[in-house]
PDB file of C-alpha atoms in Angstrom:
ATOM      1  CA  MET A   1      -7.737  -3.884 -22.945  1.00  0.00           C
ATOM      2  CA  GLU A   2      -9.392  -0.333 -23.283  1.00  0.00           C
ATOM      3  CA  ALA A   3      -8.907   2.085 -20.654  1.00  0.00           C
ATOM      4  CA  TYR A   4     -12.750   2.514 -20.275  1.00  0.00           C
ATOM      5  CA  GLN A   5     -12.858  -1.090 -19.892  1.00  0.00           C
ATOM      6  CA  GLN A   6      -9.947  -0.805 -17.146  1.00  0.00           C
ATOM      7  CA  ARG A   7     -11.817   1.624 -15.113  1.00  0.00           C
ATOM      8  CA  VAL A   8     -14.724  -0.778 -15.076  1.00  0.00           C
ATOM      9  CA  VAL A   9     -12.287  -3.449 -13.883  1.00  0.00           C
ATOM     10  CA  ASP A  10     -10.915  -1.470 -11.243  1.00  0.00           C
ATOM     11  CA  GLU A  11     -14.256  -0.067 -10.060  1.00  0.00           C
ATOM     12  CA  GLN A  12     -15.264  -3.416  -9.693  1.00  0.00           C
ATOM     13  CA  LEU A  13     -12.019  -4.677  -7.807  1.00  0.00           C
ATOM     14  CA  HIS A  14     -12.481  -1.624  -5.558  1.00  0.00           C
ATOM     15  CA  LEU A  15     -16.206  -2.489  -5.256  1.00  0.00           C
ATOM     16  CA  THR A  16     -15.469  -6.306  -4.405  1.00  0.00           C
ATOM     17  CA  GLU A  17     -13.225  -4.802  -1.403  1.00  0.00           C
ATOM     18  CA  LYS A  18     -15.625  -2.479   0.450  1.00  0.00           C
ATOM     19  CA  LEU A  19     -18.358  -5.295   0.052  1.00  0.00           C
ATOM     20  CA  VAL A  20     -16.415  -7.913   1.687  1.00  0.00           C
ATOM     21  CA  LYS A  21     -15.221  -5.584   4.646  1.00  0.00           C
ATOM     22  CA  LEU A  22     -19.015  -4.700   4.817  1.00  0.00           C
ATOM     23  CA  ILE A  23     -19.916  -8.174   5.247  1.00  0.00           C
ATOM     24  CA  ASP A  24     -17.111  -8.674   7.624  1.00  0.00           C
ATOM     25  CA  PHE A  25     -18.388  -6.113   9.568  1.00  0.00           C
ATOM     26  CA  THR A  26     -21.747  -7.745   9.871  1.00  0.00           C
ATOM     27  CA  THR A  27     -20.759 -10.554  11.692  1.00  0.00           C
ATOM     28  CA  THR A  28     -19.159  -7.907  14.720  1.00  0.00           C
ATOM     29  CA  ALA A  29     -20.175  -7.122  17.691  1.00  0.00           C
ATOM     30  CA  ASN A  30     -19.648  -3.541  17.027  1.00  0.00           C
ATOM     31  CA  TYR A  31     -22.534  -4.046  14.220  1.00  0.00           C
ATOM     32  CA  ARG A  32     -24.915  -5.971  16.558  1.00  0.00           C
ATOM     33  CA  ALA A  33     -24.542  -2.822  18.744  1.00  0.00           C
ATOM     34  CA  LEU A  34     -25.901  -0.311  16.077  1.00  0.00           C
ATOM     35  CA  PRO A  35     -29.358   0.737  16.337  1.00  0.00           C
ATOM     36  CA  GLU A  36     -31.888  -1.508  14.464  1.00  0.00           C
ATOM     37  CA  ALA A  37     -32.196   0.817  12.239  1.00  0.00           C
ATOM     38  CA  ASP A  38     -28.695   1.275  11.172  1.00  0.00           C
ATOM     39  CA  ARG A  39     -28.297  -2.104  10.628  1.00  0.00           C
ATOM     40  CA  ASN A  40     -31.344  -2.907   8.267  1.00  0.00           C
ATOM     41  CA  LEU A  41     -29.485   0.614   6.432  1.00  0.00           C
ATOM     42  CA  LEU A  42     -26.028  -1.408   6.084  1.00  0.00           C
ATOM     43  CA  ILE A  43     -28.394  -4.716   5.220  1.00  0.00           C
ATOM     44  CA  ASP A  44     -29.800  -2.971   2.477  1.00  0.00           C
ATOM     45  CA  GLN A  45     -26.282  -1.017   1.653  1.00  0.00           C
ATOM     46  CA  ARG A  46     -24.948  -4.433   1.099  1.00  0.00           C
ATOM     47  CA  HIS A  47     -27.809  -5.714  -1.407  1.00  0.00           C
ATOM     48  CA  VAL A  48     -27.076  -2.774  -3.734  1.00  0.00           C
ATOM     49  CA  MET A  49     -23.617  -2.985  -3.293  1.00  0.00           C
ATOM     50  CA  SER A  50     -23.848  -6.699  -4.468  1.00  0.00           C
ATOM     51  CA  SER A  51     -26.127  -6.075  -6.849  1.00  0.00           C
ATOM     52  CA  TYR A  52     -23.847  -3.111  -8.629  1.00  0.00           C
ATOM     53  CA  ASN A  53     -20.664  -5.849  -8.297  1.00  0.00           C
ATOM     54  CA  ASP A  54     -23.034  -8.085 -10.307  1.00  0.00           C
ATOM     55  CA  ILE A  55     -23.477  -5.828 -13.090  1.00  0.00           C
ATOM     56  CA  LEU A  56     -20.033  -4.614 -13.282  1.00  0.00           C
ATOM     57  CA  ALA A  57     -18.995  -8.407 -13.518  1.00  0.00           C
ATOM     58  CA  GLU A  58     -21.279  -9.255 -16.400  1.00  0.00           C
ATOM     59  CA  ARG A  59     -20.563  -5.765 -18.656  1.00  0.00           C
ATOM     60  CA  ILE A  60     -16.582  -6.961 -17.682  1.00  0.00           C
ATOM     61  CA  ALA A  61     -17.504 -10.590 -19.072  1.00  0.00           C
ATOM     62  CA  ARG A  62     -19.149  -8.958 -22.113  1.00  0.00           C
ATOM     63  CA  PHE A  63     -15.449  -7.388 -22.722  1.00  0.00           C
ATOM     64  CA  THR A  64     -13.973 -10.743 -24.216  1.00  0.00           C
ATOM     65  CA  ALA A  65     -17.470 -11.718 -25.385  1.00  0.00           C
TER      66      ALA A  65
END
């Protein structure tokens, strides 16, 4: 695997970890205690991170194609 490809794989792994933590946080009482505007921003962030993660996964799949 080329160095730039490994960086993409590492980036996707780190992003997945952060995304899982964010998703887990959205099920907590602390999340529910936030103002609605902040909760909405976190949901927007989750959607963007998920899309970004999907793009990285597609790029990684093309490394072996």
